mmCIF file of C-alpha atoms and ligand atoms in Angstrom:
data_model
loop_
_atom_site.group_PDB
_atom_site.id
_atom_site.type_symbol
_atom_site.label_atom_id
_atom_site.label_comp_id
_atom_site.label_asym_id
_atom_site.label_seq_id
_atom_site.Cartn_x
_atom_site.Cartn_y
_atom_site.Cartn_z
ATOM 1 C CA MET A 1032 59.451 128.980 99.862
ATOM 2 C CA ARG A 1033 57.028 126.239 100.882
ATOM 3 C CA HIS A 1034 55.122 126.812 97.662
ATOM 4 C CA THR A 1035 58.238 126.288 95.521
ATOM 5 C CA LEU A 1036 59.511 123.305 97.549
ATOM 6 C CA GLU A 1037 56.158 121.566 97.370
ATOM 7 C CA ALA A 1038 55.845 122.350 93.668
ATOM 8 C CA TYR A 1039 58.999 120.224 93.194
ATOM 9 C CA GLY A 1040 57.436 117.364 95.149
ATOM 10 C CA TYR A 1041 59.402 117.852 98.380
ATOM 11 C CA GLY A 1042 57.448 117.276 101.596
ATOM 12 C CA GLU A 1043 58.079 118.970 104.927
ATOM 13 C CA ILE A 1044 59.840 117.069 107.713
ATOM 14 C CA ARG A 1045 59.887 118.544 111.216
ATOM 15 C CA THR A 1046 62.572 117.279 113.552
ATOM 16 C CA PRO A 1047 63.229 118.250 117.203
ATOM 17 C CA VAL A 1048 65.427 121.290 117.918
ATOM 18 C CA PHE A 1049 67.801 119.076 119.905
ATOM 19 C CA GLU A 1050 69.342 115.674 119.333
ATOM 20 C CA GLU A 1051 71.856 113.445 121.056
ATOM 21 C CA THR A 1052 75.251 115.157 120.799
ATOM 22 C CA GLN A 1053 76.852 112.110 119.172
ATOM 23 C CA LEU A 1054 74.641 112.487 116.097
ATOM 24 C CA PHE A 1055 76.273 115.812 115.225
ATOM 25 C CA VAL A 1056 79.773 114.630 116.138
ATOM 26 C CA ARG A 1057 79.334 111.688 113.751
ATOM 27 C CA SER A 1058 77.587 113.489 110.903
ATOM 28 C CA VAL A 1059 78.976 117.038 110.906
ATOM 29 C CA GLY A 1060 82.414 115.711 111.811
ATOM 30 C CA SER A 1061 84.482 115.924 114.999
ATOM 31 C CA GLU A 1062 87.143 118.025 113.242
ATOM 32 C CA THR A 1063 84.819 120.822 112.134
ATOM 33 C CA ASP A 1064 84.535 124.262 113.751
ATOM 34 C CA ILE A 1065 80.863 123.543 114.369
ATOM 35 C CA VAL A 1066 81.556 120.519 116.576
ATOM 36 C CA GLN A 1067 84.733 121.842 118.150
ATOM 37 C CA LYS A 1068 83.537 125.255 119.252
ATOM 38 C CA GLU A 1069 80.065 126.261 118.063
ATOM 39 C CA MET A 1070 77.590 123.796 119.571
ATOM 40 C CA TYR A 1071 75.197 124.452 122.448
ATOM 41 C CA THR A 1072 75.666 121.214 124.357
ATOM 42 C CA PHE A 1073 74.117 120.350 127.734
ATOM 43 C CA ASN A 1074 73.171 117.379 129.886
ATOM 44 C CA ASP A 1075 69.551 116.486 130.532
ATOM 45 C CA ARG A 1076 68.262 115.312 133.921
ATOM 46 C CA ARG A 1077 69.569 111.816 133.355
ATOM 47 C CA GLY A 1078 73.000 113.037 132.353
ATOM 48 C CA ARG A 1079 72.609 112.409 128.618
ATOM 49 C CA SER A 1080 74.482 114.849 126.406
ATOM 50 C CA LEU A 1081 72.148 116.786 124.106
ATOM 51 C CA THR A 1082 72.872 119.508 121.556
ATOM 52 C CA LEU A 1083 70.717 122.218 119.997
ATOM 53 C CA ARG A 1084 70.860 121.417 116.285
ATOM 54 C CA PRO A 1085 73.572 123.427 114.505
ATOM 55 C CA GLU A 1086 72.301 122.337 111.067
ATOM 56 C CA GLY A 1087 69.466 120.312 109.595
ATOM 57 C CA THR A 1088 70.795 117.373 107.573
ATOM 58 C CA ALA A 1089 71.872 115.180 110.499
ATOM 59 C CA SER A 1090 68.395 115.288 112.037
ATOM 60 C CA VAL A 1091 66.732 114.447 108.711
ATOM 61 C CA VAL A 1092 68.994 111.422 108.236
ATOM 62 C CA ARG A 1093 68.401 110.314 111.850
ATOM 63 C CA ALA A 1094 64.619 110.583 111.393
ATOM 64 C CA TYR A 1095 64.840 108.841 108.006
ATOM 65 C CA LEU A 1096 66.570 105.846 109.593
ATOM 66 C CA GLU A 1097 64.648 105.734 112.867
ATOM 67 C CA ASN A 1098 61.270 105.828 111.109
ATOM 68 C CA HIS A 1099 62.273 103.486 108.261
ATOM 69 C CA LEU A 1100 61.379 106.143 105.709
ATOM 70 C CA GLY A 1101 63.628 104.430 103.173
ATOM 71 C CA ARG A 1102 61.652 101.191 103.296
ATOM 72 C CA GLU A 1103 59.969 101.909 99.992
ATOM 73 C CA ALA A 1104 62.364 101.857 97.089
ATOM 74 C CA GLY A 1105 62.948 105.092 95.235
ATOM 75 C CA VAL A 1106 63.968 108.594 96.189
ATOM 76 C CA ARG A 1107 62.546 110.288 99.285
ATOM 77 C CA ARG A 1108 62.370 114.085 99.106
ATOM 78 C CA PHE A 1109 62.260 116.210 102.259
ATOM 79 C CA TYR A 1110 62.472 119.884 103.127
ATOM 80 C CA TYR A 1111 62.843 121.615 106.460
ATOM 81 C CA LEU A 1112 62.497 125.181 107.650
ATOM 82 C CA GLY A 1113 63.410 126.184 111.166
ATOM 83 C CA PRO A 1114 65.797 127.525 113.805
ATOM 84 C CA MET A 1115 69.411 126.336 114.156
ATOM 85 C CA PHE A 1116 71.862 127.295 116.906
ATOM 86 C CA ARG A 1117 75.585 128.041 116.826
ATOM 87 C CA TYR A 1118 77.812 129.664 119.393
ATOM 88 C CA ASP A 1119 79.367 132.022 116.871
ATOM 89 C CA ARG A 1120 80.531 135.622 117.169
ATOM 90 C CA PRO A 1121 77.364 137.688 116.572
ATOM 91 C CA GLN A 1122 77.820 140.195 113.742
ATOM 92 C CA ALA A 1123 75.768 141.921 111.058
ATOM 93 C CA GLY A 1124 73.339 139.380 109.652
ATOM 94 C CA ARG A 1125 74.689 136.600 111.902
ATOM 95 C CA PHE A 1126 72.852 135.376 114.957
ATOM 96 C CA ARG A 1127 73.328 132.572 117.442
ATOM 97 C CA GLU A 1128 69.796 131.457 116.728
ATOM 98 C CA PHE A 1129 69.281 131.596 112.983
ATOM 99 C CA PHE A 1130 66.909 130.044 110.485
ATOM 100 C CA GLN A 1131 67.628 127.706 107.657
ATOM 101 C CA VAL A 1132 65.663 126.237 104.802
ATOM 102 C CA GLY A 1133 66.983 123.013 103.373
ATOM 103 C CA ALA A 1134 66.056 120.090 101.176
ATOM 104 C CA GLU A 1135 67.366 116.532 100.962
ATOM 105 C CA ALA A 1136 66.827 113.928 98.232
ATOM 106 C CA ILE A 1137 67.737 110.550 99.704
ATOM 107 C CA GLY A 1138 68.134 107.433 97.558
ATOM 108 C CA SER A 1139 69.604 108.524 94.221
ATOM 109 C CA GLY A 1140 73.280 108.642 93.296
ATOM 110 C CA ASP A 1141 72.633 110.014 89.831
ATOM 111 C CA PRO A 1142 73.937 113.389 88.620
ATOM 112 C CA GLU A 1143 70.429 114.424 87.506
ATOM 113 C CA GLN A 1144 69.421 114.463 91.189
ATOM 114 C CA ASP A 1145 72.251 116.943 91.873
ATOM 115 C CA ILE A 1146 70.993 119.084 88.995
ATOM 116 C CA GLU A 1147 67.465 119.059 90.443
ATOM 117 C CA ILE A 1148 68.700 120.076 93.897
ATOM 118 C CA ILE A 1149 70.705 122.986 92.445
ATOM 119 C CA ASP A 1150 67.750 123.986 90.266
ATOM 120 C CA LEU A 1151 65.455 123.865 93.311
ATOM 121 C CA LEU A 1152 67.669 126.172 95.391
ATOM 122 C CA SER A 1153 68.094 128.653 92.524
ATOM 123 C CA MET A 1154 64.359 128.646 91.814
ATOM 124 C CA LEU A 1155 63.564 129.093 95.504
ATOM 125 C CA LEU A 1156 65.650 132.284 95.581
ATOM 126 C CA HIS A 1157 64.529 133.393 92.127
ATOM 127 C CA ASP A 1158 60.855 133.127 93.137
ATOM 128 C CA LEU A 1159 61.529 135.488 96.056
ATOM 129 C CA GLY A 1160 62.697 138.119 93.588
ATOM 130 C CA LEU A 1161 66.465 137.508 93.648
ATOM 131 C CA LYS A 1162 67.577 137.485 90.019
ATOM 132 C CA ASP A 1163 71.131 137.231 88.621
ATOM 133 C CA LEU A 1164 72.118 134.424 90.982
ATOM 134 C CA GLU A 1165 75.323 132.562 90.289
ATOM 135 C CA VAL A 1166 75.985 128.931 91.118
ATOM 136 C CA GLU A 1167 79.564 127.904 91.932
ATOM 137 C CA VAL A 1168 80.115 124.213 91.584
ATOM 138 C CA ASN A 1169 82.902 121.743 92.222
ATOM 139 C CA SER A 1170 83.444 118.016 92.608
ATOM 140 C CA VAL A 1171 85.190 116.601 95.676
ATOM 141 C CA GLY A 1172 85.330 113.127 94.137
ATOM 142 C CA HIS A 1173 84.750 109.941 96.074
ATOM 143 C CA PRO A 1174 86.952 108.691 98.952
ATOM 144 C CA GLY A 1175 88.981 106.625 96.479
ATOM 145 C CA CYS A 1176 90.032 109.553 94.332
ATOM 146 C CA ARG A 1177 90.727 111.613 97.439
ATOM 147 C CA GLN A 1178 93.260 109.115 98.820
ATOM 148 C CA ALA A 1179 95.878 109.590 96.097
ATOM 149 C CA TYR A 1180 95.294 113.319 96.122
ATOM 150 C CA GLU A 1181 95.707 113.659 99.880
ATOM 151 C CA SER A 1182 99.290 112.420 99.903
ATOM 152 C CA GLU A 1183 100.190 114.930 97.203
ATOM 153 C CA LEU A 1184 98.395 117.683 99.148
ATOM 154 C CA ARG A 1185 100.214 116.711 102.368
ATOM 155 C CA ALA A 1186 103.564 116.996 100.604
ATOM 156 C CA ALA A 1187 102.670 120.441 99.231
ATOM 157 C CA LEU A 1188 101.463 121.620 102.659
ATOM 158 C CA GLU A 1189 104.614 120.291 104.313
ATOM 159 C CA ARG A 1190 106.650 122.613 102.072
ATOM 160 C CA GLU A 1191 104.531 125.586 103.194
ATOM 161 C CA ARG A 1192 104.239 124.576 106.854
ATOM 162 C CA GLY A 1193 106.017 127.723 108.078
ATOM 163 C CA LYS A 1194 103.390 129.985 106.475
ATOM 164 C CA LEU A 1195 100.313 128.153 107.793
ATOM 165 C CA CYS A 1196 98.356 129.057 110.926
ATOM 166 C CA ALA A 1197 98.651 126.765 113.967
ATOM 167 C CA THR A 1198 95.305 125.053 113.266
ATOM 168 C CA CYS A 1199 96.241 124.259 109.683
ATOM 169 C CA GLY A 1200 99.609 122.949 110.879
ATOM 170 C CA THR A 1201 97.766 120.219 112.786
ATOM 171 C CA ARG A 1202 95.489 119.586 109.785
ATOM 172 C CA ILE A 1203 98.396 118.356 107.624
ATOM 173 C CA GLU A 1204 98.470 115.023 109.448
ATOM 174 C CA GLY A 1205 94.750 114.885 110.271
ATOM 175 C CA ASN A 1206 92.521 116.055 107.442
ATOM 176 C CA PRO A 1207 94.558 118.226 105.051
ATOM 177 C CA LEU A 1208 91.529 119.122 102.883
ATOM 178 C CA ARG A 1209 90.220 121.205 105.777
ATOM 179 C CA VAL A 1210 92.971 123.776 105.044
ATOM 180 C CA PHE A 1211 90.720 125.013 102.230
ATOM 181 C CA ASP A 1212 88.127 126.045 104.809
ATOM 182 C CA CYS A 1213 90.585 128.287 106.689
ATOM 183 C CA LYS A 1214 89.757 131.997 106.771
ATOM 184 C CA ASN A 1215 93.308 133.000 107.788
ATOM 185 C CA GLU A 1216 94.891 135.510 105.372
ATOM 186 C CA ALA A 1217 98.275 133.740 105.197
ATOM 187 C CA CYS A 1218 96.654 130.314 104.670
ATOM 188 C CA ARG A 1219 94.505 131.741 101.869
ATOM 189 C CA GLY A 1220 97.701 132.930 100.175
ATOM 190 C CA VAL A 1221 99.141 129.415 100.315
ATOM 191 C CA MET A 1222 95.967 127.908 98.837
ATOM 192 C CA SER A 1223 96.560 129.274 95.348
ATOM 193 C CA ARG A 1224 99.755 127.186 95.163
ATOM 194 C CA LEU A 1225 98.207 123.907 96.334
ATOM 195 C CA PRO A 1226 97.272 121.020 94.029
ATOM 196 C CA LEU A 1227 93.523 120.839 93.402
ATOM 197 C CA LEU A 1228 91.287 117.849 94.051
ATOM 198 C CA ARG A 1229 89.372 118.883 90.930
ATOM 199 C CA ASN A 1230 92.344 117.698 88.848
ATOM 200 C CA HIS A 1231 92.544 114.290 90.557
ATOM 201 C CA LEU A 1232 89.096 112.871 89.839
ATOM 202 C CA CYS A 1233 88.656 109.270 88.712
ATOM 203 C CA ASP A 1234 86.804 108.660 85.428
ATOM 204 C CA ALA A 1235 83.461 107.940 87.106
ATOM 205 C CA CYS A 1236 83.597 111.130 89.223
ATOM 206 C CA GLU A 1237 84.724 113.147 86.196
ATOM 207 C CA THR A 1238 81.770 111.866 84.127
ATOM 208 C CA HIS A 1239 79.354 112.607 86.978
ATOM 209 C CA HIS A 1240 80.701 116.153 87.229
ATOM 210 C CA ALA A 1241 80.516 116.748 83.470
ATOM 211 C CA THR A 1242 76.882 115.582 83.465
ATOM 212 C CA VAL A 1243 76.021 118.039 86.251
ATOM 213 C CA LEU A 1244 77.660 120.935 84.387
ATOM 214 C CA ALA A 1245 75.902 120.040 81.123
ATOM 215 C CA GLY A 1246 72.560 119.766 82.940
ATOM 216 C CA LEU A 1247 72.946 123.207 84.522
ATOM 217 C CA ALA A 1248 73.700 124.641 81.077
ATOM 218 C CA ARG A 1249 70.668 122.893 79.601
ATOM 219 C CA LEU A 1250 68.391 124.357 82.299
ATOM 220 C CA GLY A 1251 69.878 127.812 81.740
ATOM 221 C CA ILE A 1252 71.256 128.119 85.291
ATOM 222 C CA PRO A 1253 74.215 130.557 85.341
ATOM 223 C CA HIS A 1254 77.178 128.775 86.928
ATOM 224 C CA LYS A 1255 80.934 128.564 87.061
ATOM 225 C CA GLU A 1256 83.416 126.081 88.427
ATOM 226 C CA ASN A 1257 85.106 126.912 91.729
ATOM 227 C CA PRO A 1258 87.725 124.281 92.688
ATOM 228 C CA MET A 1259 88.095 125.902 96.150
ATOM 229 C CA ILE A 1260 84.703 124.628 97.342
ATOM 230 C CA VAL A 1261 85.835 121.688 99.425
ATOM 231 C CA ARG A 1262 84.003 119.740 102.048
ATOM 232 C CA GLY A 1263 86.735 117.892 103.811
ATOM 233 C CA LEU A 1264 84.798 114.967 105.249
ATOM 234 C CA ASP A 1265 84.474 111.456 103.914
ATOM 235 C CA TYR A 1266 80.657 111.633 103.828
ATOM 236 C CA TYR A 1267 80.746 114.312 101.149
ATOM 237 C CA THR A 1268 81.155 112.982 97.663
ATOM 238 C CA ARG A 1269 81.277 114.422 94.188
ATOM 239 C CA THR A 1270 79.100 117.524 93.729
ATOM 240 C CA ALA A 1271 79.607 120.494 96.076
ATOM 241 C CA PHE A 1272 78.049 123.867 95.291
ATOM 242 C CA GLU A 1273 77.189 127.323 96.557
ATOM 243 C CA VAL A 1274 74.610 129.801 95.314
ATOM 244 C CA HIS A 1275 75.833 133.383 95.312
ATOM 245 C CA TYR A 1276 74.085 136.695 94.986
ATOM 246 C CA PRO A 1277 76.929 138.861 93.574
ATOM 247 C CA PRO A 1278 75.461 142.275 94.591
ATOM 248 C CA LEU A 1279 76.236 141.345 98.225
ATOM 249 C CA GLY A 1280 79.999 141.539 97.552
ATOM 250 C CA ALA A 1281 82.499 139.478 99.515
ATOM 251 C CA GLN A 1282 79.903 137.597 101.588
ATOM 252 C CA SER A 1283 77.588 136.770 98.740
ATOM 253 C CA ALA A 1284 76.786 133.096 99.443
ATOM 254 C CA LEU A 1285 73.121 132.575 100.297
ATOM 255 C CA GLY A 1286 73.256 128.804 100.500
ATOM 256 C CA GLY A 1287 74.941 125.683 99.305
ATOM 257 C CA GLY A 1288 75.075 121.959 99.543
ATOM 258 C CA GLY A 1289 76.165 118.862 97.782
ATOM 259 C CA ARG A 1290 76.181 115.134 97.617
ATOM 260 C CA TYR A 1291 76.748 113.113 100.796
ATOM 261 C CA ASP A 1292 76.738 109.492 99.674
ATOM 262 C CA GLY A 1293 78.475 108.280 102.854
ATOM 263 C CA LEU A 1294 76.382 109.986 105.519
ATOM 264 C CA VAL A 1295 73.419 107.625 105.873
ATOM 265 C CA GLU A 1296 75.834 104.734 106.357
ATOM 266 C CA ALA A 1297 77.916 106.744 108.846
ATOM 267 C CA CYS A 1298 74.719 107.274 110.849
ATOM 268 C CA GLY A 1299 74.149 103.509 111.064
ATOM 269 C CA GLY A 1300 72.008 102.905 107.978
ATOM 270 C CA PRO A 1301 72.564 100.913 104.790
ATOM 271 C CA PRO A 1302 74.719 102.527 102.042
ATOM 272 C CA THR A 1303 72.364 105.165 100.600
ATOM 273 C CA PRO A 1304 73.324 108.001 98.248
ATOM 274 C CA ALA A 1305 71.864 111.438 98.947
ATOM 275 C CA VAL A 1306 72.157 115.085 97.982
ATOM 276 C CA GLY A 1307 70.826 118.279 99.546
ATOM 277 C CA PHE A 1308 71.192 121.979 100.224
ATOM 278 C CA SER A 1309 70.612 124.521 102.962
ATOM 279 C CA ALA A 1310 70.268 128.294 102.842
ATOM 280 C CA GLY A 1311 70.263 130.928 105.566
ATOM 281 C CA ILE A 1312 66.967 132.776 105.859
ATOM 282 C CA GLU A 1313 68.613 135.849 107.460
ATOM 283 C CA ARG A 1314 71.103 135.999 104.573
ATOM 284 C CA VAL A 1315 68.228 135.814 102.092
ATOM 285 C CA LEU A 1316 66.312 138.574 103.884
ATOM 286 C CA PHE A 1317 69.477 140.692 103.976
ATOM 287 C CA ALA A 1318 69.877 140.201 100.210
ATOM 288 C CA LEU A 1319 66.256 141.203 99.630
ATOM 289 C CA GLU A 1320 66.750 144.350 101.734
ATOM 290 C CA GLN A 1321 69.887 145.297 99.775
ATOM 291 C CA THR A 1322 68.009 145.255 96.507
ATOM 292 C CA SER A 1323 64.771 146.735 95.333
ATOM 293 C CA ALA A 1324 63.358 143.214 95.425
ATOM 294 C CA GLU A 1325 60.951 142.714 98.273
ATOM 295 C CA ALA A 1326 59.683 139.446 99.610
ATOM 296 C CA PRO A 1327 56.061 139.052 98.489
ATOM 297 C CA VAL A 1328 53.859 139.577 101.536
ATOM 298 C CA GLU A 1329 50.525 139.424 99.760
ATOM 299 C CA PRO A 1330 48.968 136.456 97.939
ATOM 300 C CA PRO A 1331 48.010 136.915 94.257
ATOM 301 C CA ILE A 1332 44.523 138.274 95.078
ATOM 302 C CA VAL A 1333 43.695 141.034 97.563
ATOM 303 C CA VAL A 1334 40.154 142.160 98.358
ATOM 304 C CA LEU A 1335 39.884 145.852 99.260
ATOM 305 C CA PRO A 1336 36.679 146.874 101.116
ATOM 306 C CA LEU A 1337 35.874 150.604 101.114
ATOM 307 C CA GLY A 1338 33.615 151.726 103.961
ATOM 308 C CA ASP A 1339 32.162 149.849 106.943
ATOM 309 C CA ALA A 1340 29.303 148.203 105.052
ATOM 310 C CA ALA A 1341 31.702 146.462 102.683
ATOM 311 C CA ARG A 1342 33.913 144.812 105.315
ATOM 312 C CA VAL A 1343 31.972 141.621 106.099
ATOM 313 C CA PRO A 1344 30.856 141.175 102.457
ATOM 314 C CA ALA A 1345 34.586 141.397 101.576
ATOM 315 C CA LEU A 1346 35.278 138.392 103.819
ATOM 316 C CA GLU A 1347 32.485 136.512 102.066
ATOM 317 C CA LEU A 1348 33.822 137.471 98.630
ATOM 318 C CA ALA A 1349 37.342 136.363 99.591
ATOM 319 C CA ARG A 1350 36.040 132.902 100.513
ATOM 320 C CA GLU A 1351 34.796 132.458 96.946
ATOM 321 C CA LEU A 1352 37.984 133.819 95.402
ATOM 322 C CA ARG A 1353 40.136 131.357 97.352
ATOM 323 C CA ALA A 1354 38.804 128.682 95.007
ATOM 324 C CA VAL A 1355 40.845 130.488 92.326
ATOM 325 C CA ALA A 1356 44.029 131.398 94.253
ATOM 326 C CA PRO A 1357 45.156 132.459 97.761
ATOM 327 C CA THR A 1358 43.321 135.650 98.699
ATOM 328 C CA ALA A 1359 43.877 138.239 101.449
ATOM 329 C CA VAL A 1360 41.462 140.920 102.700
ATOM 330 C CA ASP A 1361 42.968 144.295 103.620
ATOM 331 C CA LEU A 1362 40.946 145.470 106.642
ATOM 332 C CA SER A 1363 43.202 148.411 107.504
ATOM 333 C CA GLY A 1364 40.442 150.884 106.503
ATOM 334 C CA ARG A 1365 42.784 153.226 104.617
ATOM 335 C CA SER A 1366 42.061 155.221 101.465
ATOM 336 C CA LEU A 1367 41.761 153.381 98.143
ATOM 337 C CA LYS A 1368 45.027 154.921 96.984
ATOM 338 C CA ALA A 1369 46.914 153.616 100.035
ATOM 339 C CA LEU A 1370 45.286 150.186 99.775
ATOM 340 C CA LEU A 1371 46.234 149.829 96.107
ATOM 341 C CA ARG A 1372 49.787 150.949 96.758
ATOM 342 C CA SER A 1373 50.444 148.357 99.463
ATOM 343 C CA ALA A 1374 48.689 145.587 97.494
ATOM 344 C CA GLY A 1375 50.941 146.294 94.490
ATOM 345 C CA ARG A 1376 54.118 146.548 96.553
ATOM 346 C CA GLY A 1377 53.195 143.399 98.427
ATOM 347 C CA GLY A 1378 53.262 141.432 95.198
ATOM 348 C CA ALA A 1379 49.511 140.899 94.624
ATOM 349 C CA HIS A 1380 48.444 140.625 90.988
ATOM 350 C CA VAL A 1381 44.735 141.382 91.286
ATOM 351 C CA ALA A 1382 42.819 143.734 93.578
ATOM 352 C CA VAL A 1383 39.078 143.244 93.915
ATOM 353 C CA ILE A 1384 37.526 146.492 95.117
ATOM 354 C CA LEU A 1385 34.232 146.482 96.996
ATOM 355 C CA GLY A 1386 32.797 149.940 97.815
ATOM 356 C CA ASP A 1387 29.359 151.512 98.416
ATOM 357 C CA LYS A 1388 28.735 152.035 94.723
ATOM 358 C CA GLU A 1389 29.662 148.447 93.878
ATOM 359 C CA MET A 1390 27.543 147.112 96.764
ATOM 360 C CA THR A 1391 24.341 148.847 95.619
ATOM 361 C CA ARG A 1392 24.824 147.696 92.033
ATOM 362 C CA ALA A 1393 25.833 144.144 92.957
ATOM 363 C CA GLU A 1394 29.142 144.720 91.179
ATOM 364 C CA VAL A 1395 32.830 144.683 91.988
ATOM 365 C CA THR A 1396 35.824 146.430 90.428
ATOM 366 C CA VAL A 1397 38.572 144.048 89.311
ATOM 367 C CA ARG A 1398 41.912 145.810 89.016
ATOM 368 C CA ASP A 1399 44.908 144.328 87.219
ATOM 369 C CA LEU A 1400 47.754 145.547 89.439
ATOM 370 C CA LEU A 1401 50.482 144.615 86.970
ATOM 371 C CA ALA A 1402 48.925 146.385 83.979
ATOM 372 C CA GLY A 1403 47.281 149.179 86.002
ATOM 373 C CA GLU A 1404 43.919 148.612 84.285
ATOM 374 C CA GLN A 1405 40.531 147.895 85.796
ATOM 375 C CA GLU A 1406 37.060 146.816 84.814
ATOM 376 C CA THR A 1407 33.677 146.415 86.441
ATOM 377 C CA SER A 1408 32.304 142.933 86.831
ATOM 378 C CA PRO A 1409 28.940 141.709 88.083
ATOM 379 C CA ARG A 1410 29.289 140.310 91.601
ATOM 380 C CA THR A 1411 28.180 136.875 90.361
ATOM 381 C CA GLY A 1412 30.831 136.738 87.648
ATOM 382 C CA VAL A 1413 33.797 137.854 89.747
ATOM 383 C CA THR A 1414 35.439 134.437 90.141
ATOM 384 C CA ALA A 1415 35.585 133.905 86.374
ATOM 385 C CA ALA A 1416 36.858 137.447 85.764
ATOM 386 C CA VAL A 1417 39.688 137.072 88.314
ATOM 387 C CA GLN A 1418 40.588 133.635 87.033
ATOM 388 C CA ALA A 1419 40.843 134.907 83.443
ATOM 389 C CA LEU A 1420 43.049 137.771 84.587
ATOM 390 C CA LEU A 1421 45.413 135.532 86.560
ATOM 391 C CA GLN A 1422 45.672 133.136 83.626
ATOM 392 C CA ARG A 1423 46.726 136.022 81.397
ATOM 393 C CA HIS A 1424 49.515 136.699 83.925
ATOM 394 C CA GLY A 1425 50.358 133.012 84.206
ATOM 395 C CA GLY A 1426 53.738 133.444 82.561
ATOM 396 C CA GLU A 1427 54.827 136.088 85.072
ATOM 397 C CA ALA A 1428 53.459 134.507 88.244
HETATM 398 ZN ZN1 ZN B 2432 86.126 109.120 92.167
HETATM 399 ZN ZN1 ZN B 2433 94.880 128.211 108.534
#
């Protein structure tokens, strides 16, 4: 994941695992389930209220402002990877401490930035071996286009009040859009009859949305519109999306995100447009386990020493090969057959075999794990031989 994120020019940001509670109340929203019932909140020794981070964006925005990272004009690109905490009901694939990967592009309000963020999340999952992903995308407009819509939505909800759950009943006056987040069976039935925000966009939001859709098509990213993806807070604007892995069935979302043009300002900064995503690492691992796809555990090159005398020379050889590409040495001491099998399964492309015979002749065997072919190379020429082989596989790497 780091490899893909950095290949797109995103740099890692590491924030503390806890922040002042108010940051999450302000940024995630006081009306959300996260803030109302899922946060681990405690007082420190001076009585200040702190909270274990339930998500990553708030901390990135806080760090961005506190450290004046927006001082230079242009777009700042960040990614994070780490533990988050929510007091949720533990169930299959869901933990109270869980890991997320996320990226934020702060400083651009343009639709092309949304396209890049969606492309980045799809490529991140694609590079792990998850093919056939599907992006669901929607626009939640800007606060202006939501205002007119909300009164119409309130009227429609008022007519259905008797069928809604108690929580949604209170949402009619407060934040009616939040009804779309309800998991209640009866509320979900009502949803299909409600007016859609998607059909109430102003011209500027409509154009932005059309540009995002056209860009996804141009990049060949499979996608469809889903008007039910709603983020009912004022900070969220325009693009909202989820990336699904359909083989997982009902719970197929691996990640999602969207544009949050109002968040930096809500956290005390100047008006600054931004867009980002997050994905659950446990969900991704679960998806990989459900398919034949396995997360690559080996780098492109693996050196396989056979016999005791070859072990230290293998470490020396690997040092040279690292100039070409990341290289691991398998020191498990198993048979050649077992070594080759795990190198291939682990996702390595080239195995460099160093045994007694090769040692005495100052040679190595270079095996193409994708094609299943091998050749002998003089020890001195091994770097060039491996490089040529990897270049031939360049298109597949
Ligand atoms: Zn609008
Ligand atoms: Zn409900």
